[in-house]
Coordinates of C-alpha atoms and ligand atoms in Angstrom, one line a residue:
M1 CA 76.3 -38.2 33.0
K2 CA 76.0 -39.1 36.7
V3 CA 74.8 -36.4 39.1
T4 CA 74.8 -36.6 42.9
V5 CA 72.4 -34.3 44.8
V6 CA 73.3 -34.1 48.5
G7 CA 70.3 -33.2 50.7
A8 CA 66.9 -34.7 49.6
G9 CA 65.0 -31.8 51.2
A10 CA 63.0 -29.2 49.4
V11 CA 65.6 -27.8 47.0
G12 CA 67.5 -31.2 46.5
A13 CA 64.3 -33.0 45.6
S14 CA 63.1 -30.2 43.3
C15 CA 66.4 -30.1 41.5
A16 CA 66.5 -33.9 41.1
E17 CA 63.0 -33.7 39.7
Y18 CA 63.8 -31.0 37.1
I19 CA 67.0 -32.9 36.1
A20 CA 65.0 -36.1 35.6
I21 CA 62.2 -34.4 33.7
K22 CA 64.7 -32.9 31.2
D23 CA 66.1 -36.4 30.7
F24 CA 69.7 -35.5 30.0
A25 CA 71.4 -37.4 32.9
S26 CA 71.7 -41.2 33.0
E27 CA 71.7 -41.3 36.8
V28 CA 70.8 -39.0 39.8
V29 CA 72.0 -40.2 43.2
L30 CA 70.0 -38.4 46.0
I31 CA 71.8 -38.7 49.3
D32 CA 70.7 -37.5 52.8
I33 CA 71.6 -38.0 56.4
K34 CA 68.1 -38.8 57.4
E35 CA 67.5 -42.6 57.4
G36 CA 65.4 -43.6 54.5
F37 CA 64.5 -40.1 53.4
A38 CA 66.4 -40.0 50.1
E39 CA 65.3 -43.5 49.3
G40 CA 61.7 -42.4 49.7
K41 CA 62.1 -39.3 47.6
A42 CA 63.9 -41.3 44.9
M43 CA 61.2 -44.0 44.8
D44 CA 58.4 -41.4 44.6
L45 CA 60.2 -39.5 41.8
M46 CA 60.9 -42.8 39.9
Q47 CA 57.2 -43.5 40.0
T48 CA 56.7 -40.3 38.0
A49 CA 59.0 -41.6 35.2
S50 CA 56.4 -43.3 33.1
L51 CA 54.0 -40.4 33.6
N52 CA 56.5 -37.6 32.8
G53 CA 58.4 -39.6 30.2
F54 CA 62.0 -39.8 31.4
D55 CA 64.6 -42.6 31.6
T56 CA 66.9 -41.0 34.2
R57 CA 67.5 -43.5 37.0
I58 CA 67.1 -41.8 40.4
V59 CA 68.7 -43.7 43.4
G60 CA 68.2 -42.7 47.0
V61 CA 70.9 -43.5 49.7
T62 CA 71.4 -42.7 53.3
N63 CA 74.9 -41.4 53.9
D64 CA 76.6 -44.0 51.7
Y65 CA 79.1 -42.0 49.6
A66 CA 80.4 -45.1 47.8
K67 CA 77.2 -44.9 45.8
T68 CA 78.1 -41.5 44.5
A69 CA 81.4 -42.7 43.1
G70 CA 82.2 -41.4 39.6
S71 CA 79.8 -38.5 39.7
D72 CA 80.4 -35.8 37.0
V73 CA 78.5 -33.2 38.9
A74 CA 77.5 -33.0 42.6
V75 CA 75.0 -30.5 44.0
I76 CA 75.3 -29.6 47.7
T77 CA 71.9 -28.6 49.2
S78 CA 72.5 -30.2 52.6
G79 CA 72.0 -27.8 55.5
I80 CA 69.3 -25.8 57.2
P81 CA 67.2 -23.3 55.3
R82 CA 66.2 -19.9 56.8
K83 CA 63.0 -19.2 58.7
P84 CA 61.0 -16.0 58.3
G85 CA 63.0 -13.0 59.5
M86 CA 66.4 -14.7 59.3
T87 CA 69.3 -13.7 57.0
R88 CA 71.2 -16.3 55.0
E89 CA 74.3 -15.3 56.9
E90 CA 72.8 -16.6 60.2
L91 CA 73.0 -20.2 58.9
I92 CA 76.8 -20.2 58.7
G93 CA 77.6 -22.1 61.9
T94 CA 75.5 -25.2 61.2
N95 CA 75.9 -25.2 57.4
A96 CA 79.7 -24.7 57.3
N97 CA 80.3 -28.0 59.3
I98 CA 77.8 -29.8 57.1
V99 CA 79.2 -28.5 53.8
K100 CA 82.8 -29.3 54.8
S101 CA 82.1 -32.9 55.8
V102 CA 79.9 -33.5 52.7
V103 CA 82.4 -32.2 50.2
E104 CA 85.3 -34.2 51.7
Q105 CA 83.2 -37.3 51.2
L106 CA 82.3 -36.4 47.7
V107 CA 85.8 -35.8 46.4
K108 CA 87.0 -39.0 48.0
Y109 CA 84.8 -40.9 45.6
S110 CA 84.6 -38.4 42.7
P111 CA 88.0 -36.6 42.6
N112 CA 87.3 -34.7 39.4
V113 CA 83.7 -33.8 40.2
I114 CA 82.2 -30.4 39.4
V115 CA 80.5 -29.1 42.6
I116 CA 77.5 -26.8 42.6
V117 CA 77.1 -25.2 46.0
V118 CA 73.6 -24.2 47.1
S119 CA 73.6 -24.3 50.9
N120 CA 73.6 -20.8 52.4
P121 CA 75.3 -18.5 53.0
M122 CA 76.2 -19.6 49.5
D123 CA 79.1 -17.3 48.6
T124 CA 80.9 -18.3 51.8
M125 CA 80.1 -22.0 51.4
A126 CA 81.6 -21.9 47.8
Y127 CA 84.7 -20.3 49.3
L128 CA 84.8 -23.0 52.0
V129 CA 84.7 -25.7 49.2
H130 CA 87.8 -24.1 47.7
K131 CA 89.6 -24.1 51.0
A132 CA 88.5 -27.7 51.9
T133 CA 89.4 -29.4 48.6
N134 CA 92.0 -29.4 45.9
L135 CA 89.4 -29.1 43.1
P136 CA 90.3 -26.7 40.3
K137 CA 88.5 -23.4 40.6
N138 CA 86.4 -24.0 37.5
H139 CA 84.9 -27.0 39.2
I140 CA 83.4 -25.0 42.0
I141 CA 80.2 -23.1 41.2
G142 CA 78.0 -21.3 43.7
M143 CA 74.4 -21.1 42.6
G144 CA 72.7 -17.8 43.5
G145 CA 72.8 -15.4 40.6
A146 CA 71.0 -17.8 38.3
L147 CA 68.1 -17.8 40.7
D148 CA 68.3 -14.1 41.5
S149 CA 68.3 -13.3 37.8
A150 CA 65.2 -15.5 37.2
R151 CA 63.5 -13.5 40.0
F152 CA 64.7 -10.2 38.4
K153 CA 63.2 -11.3 35.1
Y154 CA 59.9 -12.2 36.8
R155 CA 59.7 -8.7 38.4
L156 CA 60.7 -7.0 35.1
A157 CA 58.0 -8.9 33.2
E158 CA 55.5 -8.0 35.9
A159 CA 56.4 -4.3 35.6
L160 CA 56.3 -4.3 31.8
N161 CA 53.2 -6.5 31.8
S162 CA 55.0 -8.7 29.3
P163 CA 55.8 -12.4 28.8
I164 CA 59.0 -13.4 30.6
S165 CA 60.7 -14.4 27.4
D166 CA 60.6 -10.8 26.2
V167 CA 62.8 -9.6 29.1
D168 CA 66.4 -10.1 29.9
G169 CA 68.5 -9.1 32.9
M170 CA 71.0 -10.3 35.4
V171 CA 71.9 -10.0 39.0
I172 CA 75.5 -10.1 40.1
A173 CA 77.5 -9.7 43.4
A174 CA 76.6 -11.5 46.7
H175 CA 73.7 -13.8 47.1
S176 CA 72.3 -11.8 50.0
D177 CA 69.4 -9.4 50.5
S178 CA 71.7 -6.4 50.9
G179 CA 74.5 -7.5 48.6
M180 CA 72.6 -8.4 45.4
L181 CA 73.2 -6.1 42.5
P182 CA 70.4 -6.3 39.8
L183 CA 71.9 -4.6 36.7
T184 CA 68.9 -2.5 35.8
R185 CA 71.0 -0.4 33.4
L186 CA 71.7 -3.4 31.3
A187 CA 68.2 -5.0 31.5
S188 CA 66.3 -5.2 28.2
Y189 CA 62.8 -5.6 26.9
R190 CA 62.7 -7.1 23.4
G191 CA 66.3 -6.2 23.0
V192 CA 65.8 -2.5 23.9
P193 CA 67.0 -1.1 27.3
V194 CA 64.2 -1.2 29.9
T195 CA 65.2 2.3 30.9
E196 CA 63.3 3.3 27.7
F197 CA 60.0 1.8 29.1
L198 CA 60.2 2.1 32.9
S199 CA 60.8 5.2 35.1
A200 CA 63.8 5.2 37.4
D201 CA 61.4 4.8 40.4
R202 CA 59.7 1.8 38.9
L203 CA 63.0 0.2 38.0
N204 CA 64.3 0.9 41.5
Q205 CA 61.2 -0.9 42.9
V206 CA 61.9 -3.9 40.5
A207 CA 65.4 -4.1 41.9
E208 CA 64.3 -3.8 45.5
D209 CA 61.6 -6.5 45.0
T210 CA 64.3 -8.7 43.4
K211 CA 66.7 -8.3 46.3
V212 CA 64.1 -9.5 48.8
G213 CA 62.8 -12.2 46.5
G214 CA 63.9 -15.0 48.8
A215 CA 62.8 -13.3 52.0
T216 CA 59.3 -12.5 50.5
L217 CA 58.8 -16.2 49.7
T218 CA 60.2 -17.3 53.1
K219 CA 57.6 -15.1 54.8
L220 CA 54.8 -16.6 52.6
L221 CA 56.0 -20.2 52.9
G222 CA 57.4 -20.3 56.4
T223 CA 60.6 -21.7 55.0
S224 CA 62.7 -20.9 51.9
A225 CA 61.6 -21.5 48.3
W226 CA 62.4 -24.6 46.3
Y227 CA 60.9 -24.6 42.8
A228 CA 62.9 -21.8 41.4
P229 CA 66.1 -22.8 43.3
G230 CA 65.7 -26.3 42.0
A231 CA 65.1 -25.1 38.4
A232 CA 68.1 -22.8 38.6
V233 CA 70.4 -25.7 39.7
S234 CA 69.0 -28.0 37.0
A235 CA 69.7 -25.3 34.4
L236 CA 73.4 -25.2 35.5
V237 CA 73.7 -29.0 35.5
Q238 CA 72.2 -29.1 32.0
A239 CA 74.6 -26.5 30.8
I240 CA 77.4 -28.7 32.0
A241 CA 75.9 -32.0 30.8
C242 CA 75.0 -30.7 27.3
D243 CA 78.1 -28.5 27.1
Q244 CA 75.8 -25.5 26.4
K245 CA 78.3 -22.8 27.1
K246 CA 75.5 -20.7 28.5
L247 CA 76.0 -17.5 30.5
F248 CA 74.8 -17.4 34.1
P249 CA 75.9 -15.3 37.0
C250 CA 77.5 -17.7 39.4
S251 CA 79.6 -17.4 42.6
V252 CA 83.2 -18.2 41.6
L253 CA 86.7 -17.6 42.9
L254 CA 87.9 -14.3 41.7
E255 CA 91.6 -13.8 41.1
G256 CA 91.8 -10.2 40.0
E257 CA 88.6 -10.1 37.9
Y258 CA 86.3 -7.2 38.9
G259 CA 89.2 -5.9 41.0
E260 CA 88.7 -8.7 43.6
K261 CA 90.9 -11.6 44.8
D262 CA 90.5 -14.6 47.1
V263 CA 86.7 -14.4 47.4
C264 CA 83.8 -16.1 45.8
V265 CA 81.0 -13.8 44.6
G266 CA 78.5 -13.7 41.8
V267 CA 79.8 -12.7 38.3
P268 CA 78.7 -13.7 34.8
V269 CA 80.4 -16.9 33.6
I270 CA 80.1 -19.3 30.7
V271 CA 79.1 -22.7 31.9
G272 CA 79.9 -25.8 29.8
R273 CA 81.3 -29.3 30.1
D274 CA 84.4 -28.1 32.0
G275 CA 82.3 -26.2 34.6
V276 CA 83.2 -22.5 34.6
E277 CA 84.8 -22.1 31.2
K278 CA 85.2 -18.3 31.3
I279 CA 84.6 -15.3 33.6
V280 CA 82.9 -12.6 31.6
E281 CA 84.0 -9.0 32.6
V282 CA 81.0 -6.7 32.1
K283 CA 81.9 -3.0 32.1
L284 CA 80.3 -1.6 35.2
N285 CA 79.8 2.1 35.8
D286 CA 81.2 3.8 38.9
A287 CA 78.1 3.4 41.0
E288 CA 77.8 -0.3 40.1
K289 CA 81.6 -0.8 40.8
A290 CA 81.1 0.8 44.2
K291 CA 78.1 -1.5 45.0
F292 CA 80.0 -4.6 43.8
A293 CA 83.0 -3.7 46.0
E294 CA 80.7 -3.1 49.0
S295 CA 78.9 -6.4 48.5
T296 CA 82.1 -8.3 48.2
A297 CA 83.5 -6.7 51.3
A298 CA 80.4 -8.0 53.2
V299 CA 81.1 -11.5 51.9
R300 CA 84.7 -11.3 53.1
E301 CA 83.4 -10.3 56.6
V302 CA 81.1 -13.5 56.6
N303 CA 84.1 -15.6 55.4
K304 CA 86.1 -14.6 58.5
A305 CA 83.8 -16.9 60.5
L306 CA 85.3 -19.8 58.7
A307 CA 88.7 -19.2 60.2
G308 CA 87.4 -19.8 63.7
Ligands
LIG1 P1 65.6 -28.7 53.7 O1 65.7 -28.7 55.2 O2 64.3 -29.0 53.1 O3 66.6 -29.9 53.2 C1 67.9 -30.0 53.6 C2 68.3 -31.5 53.7 O4 69.7 -31.6 54.0 C3 67.5 -32.2 54.8 O5 66.8 -33.3 54.2 C4 68.6 -32.7 55.7 O6 68.3 -34.0 56.3 C5 69.8 -32.8 54.8 N1 71.0 -32.8 55.5 C6 71.4 -32.1 56.6 N2 72.7 -32.5 56.9 C7 73.1 -33.4 56.0 C8 74.3 -34.0 55.8 N3 75.4 -33.9 56.6 N4 74.4 -34.9 54.7 C9 73.4 -35.0 53.9 N5 72.2 -34.4 54.1 C10 72.1 -33.6 55.1 O7 66.3 -27.4 53.2 P2 66.1 -26.7 51.7 O8 64.9 -25.8 51.7 O9 66.2 -27.8 50.7 O10 67.4 -25.8 51.7 C11 68.7 -26.4 51.6 C12 69.8 -25.3 51.7 O11 69.8 -24.6 50.4 C13 69.6 -24.2 52.8 O12 70.9 -23.9 53.3 C14 69.0 -23.1 52.1 O13 69.3 -21.8 52.7 C15 69.7 -23.2 50.7 N6 69.1 -22.5 49.6 C16 70.0 -21.8 48.8 C17 69.5 -21.2 47.6 C18 70.4 -20.5 46.7 O14 70.0 -19.8 45.8 N7 71.7 -20.7 46.9 C19 68.0 -21.1 47.4 C20 67.2 -21.9 48.3 C21 67.8 -22.5 49.4

């Protein structure tokens, strides 16, 4: 399994590190536009191999896409992150140009690649990858819900004062502060609905803290987070590499599912060797349906900027 990670910055390097530590890929190519930067990150990571016990070969290159040829999976993290007070949507101008040029290079050398889109605004960037390539829709995966769901579980465990492994929950819809939809009704603690343990007010607080999860970290760090985003990407790459057929909420092209068409937005999907192997239609109640529709409408508004 050969994996390319475009962008050797905070998220790209973190995801390369987690992929290497889990030792399921033969090669990770880190590529960046900044001269020598990916080479440096790759060398530093390779010098952890004997300490962390992995055999994955990490190679760093500056802008030479020939070195990415034959990649099974490519992760796009290139672009600017947000600063405190910014929304993900404000990044569109710069990042759309970067993502378009990057994906065109990637498919030139790896025509059958599975692309995982991370750069923000992620749902719109995933849609852009559909428009800019002829890749089949199951080969384009936007990473947002996997991260948002991990943050949701963190907040649930905190509210229940329980280990994280005792809770389950998922976040669907847009990967934006206002668009995220944490499915509190379906969240569980040791297999029992959390609604049995937490008041409606407390659960609402959990949902609100989840939605601003990225913004909270951006305020603390001065830039956006990288450990959990890197781990979320590596979990998706592992699900593909090891054909795990695991369920993650991901931003994928909808063609009638959840009542939506011609838009990429977060829904639960099964991820395996062929990328998105199935879109899972969870039965939403009326309030959830309305929020999902509102969230998707906001993504469509952002997508309009791509036309210009
Ligand atoms: P960063 O600034 O640390 O790294 C970005 C890297 O991309 C830099 O090293 C830069 O040189 C490189 N780059 C820029 N243009 C390039 C090009 N044309 N080709 C190759 N490399 C290029 O940023 P960070 O923190 O790693 O974030 C990356 C992106 O991921 C941002 O857009 C951020 O908003 C997004 N993000 C998305 C998340 C999600 O859940 N979808 C979570 C966290 C971040």
